[in-house]
């Protein structure tokens, strides 16, 4: 039996692919466990500067595995403490690029929203159709989607269960780029490679600071940003980056 996730390293990019094609990459408990472990392994690996998360061209992920939950009681769901696992994805400090083609539904859409840059193929479809199976989003969908696209679109998507096309997701602000399906993966990998060439500490602190925009008041967020900004003046990469600019050459960042 093939593994439910596939991983490989390309230069300084750690790649994870969801791999349950028979069930549209449904996020089983086993898959989530392995996915989180792999993301954390990349986060701990000093050779990795950026992460790429992808499904196949046909599907990113059609949600949590419904067969895992169908017969569960409230108490069983509570005891599984799945939220803790999803919280660990939130704590990954390196930038994660999601390459989304085909369905990104329910937990699949929520997983993409846990990533930092979402690259969508023209065939991507985003949705939170949990309402159609008697529940509602459980891994942040009502919160992250609303923050990304605003109340009007989020209510429509969550209450009706309708899917957003890649173009709609782009104009609503859920994704940042839409690319042809033939090269969605290569384009996402190219962007991850581009991130891997940036000064890693600045990259991590910039990610942290953008994420705080969803959790802090504007004045607290600005203060937080300022402190991280000052911190970067303690790095060799700041000295190198600015010196290289003045000397009109490419910087060589060391992650120090
Ligand atoms: N789970 C399990 N199996 C799935 C699946 C899913 N989410 N989605 C698809 N499959 C399976 C189908 O059962 C089918 O299996 P076989 O019949 O071949 O054995 C196979 O994948 C192909 O699917 P279809 O035959 O349905 O393919 P179609 O092209 O006709 O339709 C579809 C594609 C994506 C429109 C359809 O499969 C579909 O509606 N799928 C379900 C989408 C959905 O409702 N997703 C939301 C699931 S609930 C939590 C964290 C996260 C969550 C909850 C809690 N905590 C932290 C506590 C998340 C919940 C969800 O995501």
PDB file of N, CA, C and O and ligand atoms in Angstrom, residues 20-24 26-27 58 62-67 69 77 82-84 86 103 105-108 110 129-130 132-133 135-139 163, ligand 1:
ATOM      1  N   UNK A  20      -3.847  10.197  -1.337  1.00  0.00           N
ATOM      2  CA  UNK A  20      -4.913   9.180  -1.197  1.00  0.00           C
ATOM      3  C   UNK A  20      -5.851   9.361  -2.400  1.00  0.00           C
ATOM      4  O   UNK A  20      -7.010   9.797  -2.246  1.00  0.00           O
ATOM      5  N   UNK A  21      -5.342   9.078  -3.594  1.00  0.00           N
ATOM      6  CA  UNK A  21      -6.110   9.404  -4.800  1.00  0.00           C
ATOM      7  C   UNK A  21      -7.493   8.755  -4.857  1.00  0.00           C
ATOM      8  O   UNK A  21      -8.430   9.345  -5.371  1.00  0.00           O
ATOM      9  N   UNK A  22      -7.641   7.542  -4.294  1.00  0.00           N
ATOM     10  CA  UNK A  22      -8.933   6.836  -4.389  1.00  0.00           C
ATOM     11  C   UNK A  22     -10.052   7.552  -3.651  1.00  0.00           C
ATOM     12  O   UNK A  22     -11.229   7.364  -3.949  1.00  0.00           O
ATOM     13  N   UNK A  23      -9.692   8.337  -2.647  1.00  0.00           N
ATOM     14  CA  UNK A  23     -10.728   9.050  -1.868  1.00  0.00           C
ATOM     15  C   UNK A  23     -10.490  10.561  -1.923  1.00  0.00           C
ATOM     16  O   UNK A  23     -10.781  11.298  -0.974  1.00  0.00           O
ATOM     17  N   UNK A  24      -9.967  11.005  -3.053  1.00  0.00           N
ATOM     18  CA  UNK A  24      -9.764  12.444  -3.298  1.00  0.00           C
ATOM     19  C   UNK A  24      -8.953  13.110  -2.181  1.00  0.00           C
ATOM     20  O   UNK A  24      -9.270  14.221  -1.743  1.00  0.00           O
ATOM     21  N   UNK A  26      -8.798  12.541   0.914  1.00  0.00           N
ATOM     22  CA  UNK A  26      -9.505  12.799   2.179  1.00  0.00           C
ATOM     23  C   UNK A  26      -8.498  12.723   3.328  1.00  0.00           C
ATOM     24  O   UNK A  26      -7.637  11.837   3.377  1.00  0.00           O
ATOM     25  N   UNK A  27      -8.629  13.677   4.226  1.00  0.00           N
ATOM     26  CA  UNK A  27      -7.634  13.842   5.296  1.00  0.00           C
ATOM     27  C   UNK A  27      -7.973  12.923   6.463  1.00  0.00           C
ATOM     28  O   UNK A  27      -8.643  13.318   7.419  1.00  0.00           O
ATOM     29  N   UNK A  58      -5.725  16.665  -9.952  1.00  0.00           N
ATOM     30  CA  UNK A  58      -7.181  16.472  -9.866  1.00  0.00           C
ATOM     31  C   UNK A  58      -7.777  17.022  -8.566  1.00  0.00           C
ATOM     32  O   UNK A  58      -8.896  17.519  -8.538  1.00  0.00           O
ATOM     33  N   UNK A  62     -10.440  16.704  -0.563  1.00  0.00           N
ATOM     34  CA  UNK A  62     -11.903  16.865  -0.497  1.00  0.00           C
ATOM     35  C   UNK A  62     -12.406  16.886   0.939  1.00  0.00           C
ATOM     36  O   UNK A  62     -13.570  16.571   1.202  1.00  0.00           O
ATOM     37  N   UNK A  63     -11.518  17.222   1.882  1.00  0.00           N
ATOM     38  CA  UNK A  63     -11.968  17.377   3.266  1.00  0.00           C
ATOM     39  C   UNK A  63     -11.463  16.291   4.176  1.00  0.00           C
ATOM     40  O   UNK A  63     -10.751  15.376   3.759  1.00  0.00           O
ATOM     41  N   UNK A  64     -11.879  16.413   5.444  1.00  0.00           N
ATOM     42  CA  UNK A  64     -11.560  15.354   6.397  1.00  0.00           C
ATOM     43  C   UNK A  64     -12.234  14.081   5.913  1.00  0.00           C
ATOM     44  O   UNK A  64     -13.222  14.134   5.177  1.00  0.00           O
ATOM     45  N   UNK A  65     -11.690  12.939   6.329  1.00  0.00           N
ATOM     46  CA  UNK A  65     -12.273  11.669   5.886  1.00  0.00           C
ATOM     47  C   UNK A  65     -13.597  11.457   6.619  1.00  0.00           C
ATOM     48  O   UNK A  65     -13.617  11.251   7.841  1.00  0.00           O
ATOM     49  N   UNK A  66     -14.681  11.505   5.844  1.00  0.00           N
ATOM     50  CA  UNK A  66     -16.022  11.425   6.448  1.00  0.00           C
ATOM     51  C   UNK A  66     -16.232  10.076   7.136  1.00  0.00           C
ATOM     52  O   UNK A  66     -16.907   9.987   8.162  1.00  0.00           O
ATOM     53  N   UNK A  67     -15.579   9.027   6.618  1.00  0.00           N
ATOM     54  CA  UNK A  67     -15.763   7.703   7.239  1.00  0.00           C
ATOM     55  C   UNK A  67     -15.127   7.634   8.634  1.00  0.00           C
ATOM     56  O   UNK A  67     -15.515   6.822   9.452  1.00  0.00           O
ATOM     57  N   UNK A  69     -15.454   9.964  10.763  1.00  0.00           N
ATOM     58  CA  UNK A  69     -16.286  10.737  11.714  1.00  0.00           C
ATOM     59  C   UNK A  69     -17.733  10.279  11.773  1.00  0.00           C
ATOM     60  O   UNK A  69     -18.450  10.628  12.716  1.00  0.00           O
ATOM     61  N   UNK A  77     -15.269  12.564  19.483  1.00  0.00           N
ATOM     62  CA  UNK A  77     -14.655  13.656  18.710  1.00  0.00           C
ATOM     63  C   UNK A  77     -13.837  14.544  19.641  1.00  0.00           C
ATOM     64  O   UNK A  77     -12.719  14.945  19.321  1.00  0.00           O
ATOM     65  N   UNK A  82      -8.342  16.590  17.863  1.00  0.00           N
ATOM     66  CA  UNK A  82      -7.732  16.886  16.565  1.00  0.00           C
ATOM     67  C   UNK A  82      -7.289  18.338  16.438  1.00  0.00           C
ATOM     68  O   UNK A  82      -6.408  18.660  15.653  1.00  0.00           O
ATOM     69  N   UNK A  83      -7.954  19.205  17.209  1.00  0.00           N
ATOM     70  CA  UNK A  83      -7.606  20.629  17.114  1.00  0.00           C
ATOM     71  C   UNK A  83      -6.139  20.840  17.445  1.00  0.00           C
ATOM     72  O   UNK A  83      -5.480  21.675  16.848  1.00  0.00           O
ATOM     73  N   UNK A  84      -5.647  20.046  18.394  1.00  0.00           N
ATOM     74  CA  UNK A  84      -4.253  20.203  18.819  1.00  0.00           C
ATOM     75  C   UNK A  84      -3.326  19.967  17.630  1.00  0.00           C
ATOM     76  O   UNK A  84      -2.329  20.668  17.440  1.00  0.00           O
ATOM     77  N   UNK A  86      -4.042  20.374  14.387  1.00  0.00           N
ATOM     78  CA  UNK A  86      -4.142  21.508  13.457  1.00  0.00           C
ATOM     79  C   UNK A  86      -3.410  22.726  14.020  1.00  0.00           C
ATOM     80  O   UNK A  86      -2.797  23.491  13.269  1.00  0.00           O
ATOM     81  N   UNK A 103     -10.367  20.073  -6.247  1.00  0.00           N
ATOM     82  CA  UNK A 103     -11.113  20.386  -5.016  1.00  0.00           C
ATOM     83  C   UNK A 103     -10.221  20.698  -3.813  1.00  0.00           C
ATOM     84  O   UNK A 103      -9.281  19.962  -3.529  1.00  0.00           O
ATOM     85  N   UNK A 105     -11.802  21.283  -0.337  1.00  0.00           N
ATOM     86  CA  UNK A 105     -13.106  21.386   0.331  1.00  0.00           C
ATOM     87  C   UNK A 105     -13.002  21.074   1.820  1.00  0.00           C
ATOM     88  O   UNK A 105     -12.191  20.229   2.227  1.00  0.00           O
ATOM     89  N   UNK A 106     -13.863  21.698   2.605  1.00  0.00           N
ATOM     90  CA  UNK A 106     -13.902  21.398   4.032  1.00  0.00           C
ATOM     91  C   UNK A 106     -12.521  21.534   4.649  1.00  0.00           C
ATOM     92  O   UNK A 106     -11.852  22.560   4.511  1.00  0.00           O
ATOM     93  N   UNK A 107     -12.064  20.444   5.281  1.00  0.00           N
ATOM     94  CA  UNK A 107     -10.718  20.448   5.873  1.00  0.00           C
ATOM     95  C   UNK A 107      -9.638  20.715   4.834  1.00  0.00           C
ATOM     96  O   UNK A 107      -8.563  21.226   5.159  1.00  0.00           O
ATOM     97  N   UNK A 108      -9.913  20.409   3.566  1.00  0.00           N
ATOM     98  CA  UNK A 108      -8.941  20.674   2.490  1.00  0.00           C
ATOM     99  C   UNK A 108      -8.781  22.174   2.271  1.00  0.00           C
ATOM    100  O   UNK A 108      -7.672  22.675   2.087  1.00  0.00           O
ATOM    101  N   UNK A 110      -9.528  24.366   4.573  1.00  0.00           N
ATOM    102  CA  UNK A 110      -8.943  24.855   5.835  1.00  0.00           C
ATOM    103  C   UNK A 110      -7.436  24.591   5.871  1.00  0.00           C
ATOM    104  O   UNK A 110      -6.668  25.413   6.374  1.00  0.00           O
ATOM    105  N   UNK A 129     -18.292  22.692   2.377  1.00  0.00           N
ATOM    106  CA  UNK A 129     -19.618  22.085   2.197  1.00  0.00           C
ATOM    107  C   UNK A 129     -20.104  21.248   3.384  1.00  0.00           C
ATOM    108  O   UNK A 129     -21.030  20.448   3.247  1.00  0.00           O
ATOM    109  N   UNK A 130     -19.476  21.442   4.557  1.00  0.00           N
ATOM    110  CA  UNK A 130     -19.850  20.633   5.725  1.00  0.00           C
ATOM    111  C   UNK A 130     -21.341  20.713   6.034  1.00  0.00           C
ATOM    112  O   UNK A 130     -21.929  19.777   6.572  1.00  0.00           O
ATOM    113  N   UNK A 132     -23.730  20.423   4.203  1.00  0.00           N
ATOM    114  CA  UNK A 132     -24.481  19.390   3.470  1.00  0.00           C
ATOM    115  C   UNK A 132     -24.400  18.020   4.119  1.00  0.00           C
ATOM    116  O   UNK A 132     -25.117  17.100   3.725  1.00  0.00           O
ATOM    117  N   UNK A 133     -23.483  17.860   5.080  1.00  0.00           N
ATOM    118  CA  UNK A 133     -23.426  16.565   5.787  1.00  0.00           C
ATOM    119  C   UNK A 133     -23.767  16.757   7.267  1.00  0.00           C
ATOM    120  O   UNK A 133     -23.362  15.980   8.127  1.00  0.00           O
ATOM    121  N   UNK A 135     -22.981  19.164   9.470  1.00  0.00           N
ATOM    122  CA  UNK A 135     -22.101  19.828  10.450  1.00  0.00           C
ATOM    123  C   UNK A 135     -21.711  21.219   9.944  1.00  0.00           C
ATOM    124  O   UNK A 135     -22.457  21.857   9.182  1.00  0.00           O
ATOM    125  N   UNK A 136     -20.583  21.690  10.373  1.00  0.00           N
ATOM    126  CA  UNK A 136     -20.086  23.012   9.977  1.00  0.00           C
ATOM    127  C   UNK A 136     -18.563  22.937   9.985  1.00  0.00           C
ATOM    128  O   UNK A 136     -17.997  21.956  10.465  1.00  0.00           O
ATOM    129  N   UNK A 137     -17.870  23.929   9.463  1.00  0.00           N
ATOM    130  CA  UNK A 137     -16.397  23.873   9.478  1.00  0.00           C
ATOM    131  C   UNK A 137     -15.868  23.721  10.905  1.00  0.00           C
ATOM    132  O   UNK A 137     -16.415  24.324  11.839  1.00  0.00           O
ATOM    133  N   UNK A 138     -14.804  22.903  11.048  1.00  0.00           N
ATOM    134  CA  UNK A 138     -14.288  22.621  12.394  1.00  0.00           C
ATOM    135  C   UNK A 138     -12.814  22.915  12.561  1.00  0.00           C
ATOM    136  O   UNK A 138     -12.270  22.786  13.651  1.00  0.00           O
ATOM    137  N   UNK A 139     -12.138  23.299  11.483  1.00  0.00           N
ATOM    138  CA  UNK A 139     -10.694  23.571  11.611  1.00  0.00           C
ATOM    139  C   UNK A 139     -10.389  25.016  11.191  1.00  0.00           C
ATOM    140  O   UNK A 139      -9.411  25.278  10.500  1.00  0.00           O
ATOM    141  N   UNK A 163     -19.251  26.082  -4.084  1.00  0.00           N
ATOM    142  CA  UNK A 163     -17.798  26.158  -4.292  1.00  0.00           C
ATOM    143  C   UNK A 163     -17.431  27.466  -4.984  1.00  0.00           C
ATOM    144  O   UNK A 163     -18.171  27.952  -5.842  1.00  0.00           O
TER     145      UNK A 163
HETATM  146  N1  LIG B   1     -14.147  11.599   2.933  1.00  0.00           N
HETATM  147  C1  LIG B   1     -14.120  10.297   2.560  1.00  0.00           C
HETATM  148  N2  LIG B   1     -14.233   9.881   1.284  1.00  0.00           N
HETATM  149  C2  LIG B   1     -14.366  10.822   0.338  1.00  0.00           C
HETATM  150  C3  LIG B   1     -14.414  12.209   0.643  1.00  0.00           C
HETATM  151  C4  LIG B   1     -14.291  12.588   2.022  1.00  0.00           C
HETATM  152  N3  LIG B   1     -14.280  13.867   2.420  1.00  0.00           N
HETATM  153  N4  LIG B   1     -14.575  12.899  -0.513  1.00  0.00           N
HETATM  154  C5  LIG B   1     -14.627  11.980  -1.495  1.00  0.00           C
HETATM  155  N5  LIG B   1     -14.501  10.734  -1.000  1.00  0.00           N
HETATM  156  C6  LIG B   1     -14.499   9.461  -1.740  1.00  0.00           C
HETATM  157  C7  LIG B   1     -15.886   9.094  -2.230  1.00  0.00           C
HETATM  158  O1  LIG B   1     -16.621   8.464  -1.226  1.00  0.00           O
HETATM  159  C8  LIG B   1     -15.543   8.185  -3.378  1.00  0.00           C
HETATM  160  O2  LIG B   1     -15.193   6.925  -2.860  1.00  0.00           O
HETATM  161  P1  LIG B   1     -15.707   5.536  -3.592  1.00  0.00           P
HETATM  162  O3  LIG B   1     -17.201   5.674  -3.678  1.00  0.00           O
HETATM  163  O4  LIG B   1     -15.061   5.572  -4.956  1.00  0.00           O
HETATM  164  O5  LIG B   1     -15.210   4.452  -2.691  1.00  0.00           O
HETATM  165  C9  LIG B   1     -14.285   8.785  -3.963  1.00  0.00           C
HETATM  166  O6  LIG B   1     -13.740   9.607  -2.931  1.00  0.00           O
HETATM  167  C10 LIG B   1     -14.558   9.674  -5.152  1.00  0.00           C
HETATM  168  O7  LIG B   1     -15.546  10.595  -4.796  1.00  0.00           O
HETATM  169  P2  LIG B   1     -16.870  10.852  -5.652  1.00  0.00           P
HETATM  170  O8  LIG B   1     -17.289   9.619  -6.379  1.00  0.00           O
HETATM  171  O9  LIG B   1     -17.850  11.489  -4.747  1.00  0.00           O
HETATM  172  O10 LIG B   1     -16.313  11.910  -6.732  1.00  0.00           O
HETATM  173  P3  LIG B   1     -17.118  13.044  -7.503  1.00  0.00           P
HETATM  174  O11 LIG B   1     -16.154  13.564  -8.514  1.00  0.00           O
HETATM  175  O12 LIG B   1     -18.450  12.528  -7.967  1.00  0.00           O
HETATM  176  O13 LIG B   1     -17.419  14.166  -6.412  1.00  0.00           O
HETATM  177  C11 LIG B   1     -16.816  15.647  -4.573  1.00  0.00           C
HETATM  178  C12 LIG B   1     -16.363  14.890  -5.870  1.00  0.00           C
HETATM  179  C13 LIG B   1     -15.593  16.288  -3.971  1.00  0.00           C
HETATM  180  C14 LIG B   1     -17.815  16.753  -4.991  1.00  0.00           C
HETATM  181  C15 LIG B   1     -17.503  14.653  -3.621  1.00  0.00           C
HETATM  182  O14 LIG B   1     -16.647  13.534  -3.431  1.00  0.00           O
HETATM  183  C16 LIG B   1     -17.791  15.239  -2.261  1.00  0.00           C
HETATM  184  O15 LIG B   1     -18.769  15.981  -2.112  1.00  0.00           O
HETATM  185  N6  LIG B   1     -16.973  14.901  -1.261  1.00  0.00           N
HETATM  186  C17 LIG B   1     -17.173  15.318   0.097  1.00  0.00           C
HETATM  187  C18 LIG B   1     -16.818  16.761   0.281  1.00  0.00           C
HETATM  188  C19 LIG B   1     -17.085  17.217   1.709  1.00  0.00           C
HETATM  189  O16 LIG B   1     -18.217  17.151   2.203  1.00  0.00           O
HETATM  190  N7  LIG B   1     -16.011  17.661   2.402  1.00  0.00           N
HETATM  191  C20 LIG B   1     -16.134  18.086   3.764  1.00  0.00           C
HETATM  192  C21 LIG B   1     -15.896  16.904   4.701  1.00  0.00           C
HETATM  193  S1  LIG B   1     -16.053  17.333   6.396  1.00  0.00           S
HETATM  194  C22 LIG B   1     -11.690  19.021  12.441  1.00  0.00           C
HETATM  195  C23 LIG B   1     -10.866  19.317  11.397  1.00  0.00           C
HETATM  196  C24 LIG B   1     -11.363  19.272  10.116  1.00  0.00           C
HETATM  197  C25 LIG B   1     -12.667  18.899   9.897  1.00  0.00           C
HETATM  198  C26 LIG B   1     -13.473  18.605  10.945  1.00  0.00           C
HETATM  199  C27 LIG B   1     -13.015  18.652  12.247  1.00  0.00           C
HETATM  200  N8  LIG B   1     -11.228  19.117  13.816  1.00  0.00           N
HETATM  201  C28 LIG B   1      -9.893  19.754  14.020  1.00  0.00           C
HETATM  202  C29 LIG B   1     -11.948  18.576  14.843  1.00  0.00           C
HETATM  203  C30 LIG B   1     -13.133  18.850   8.519  1.00  0.00           C
HETATM  204  C31 LIG B   1     -14.306  18.305   8.171  1.00  0.00           C
HETATM  205  C32 LIG B   1     -14.577  18.075   6.761  1.00  0.00           C
HETATM  206  O17 LIG B   1     -13.768  18.361   5.911  1.00  0.00           O
END
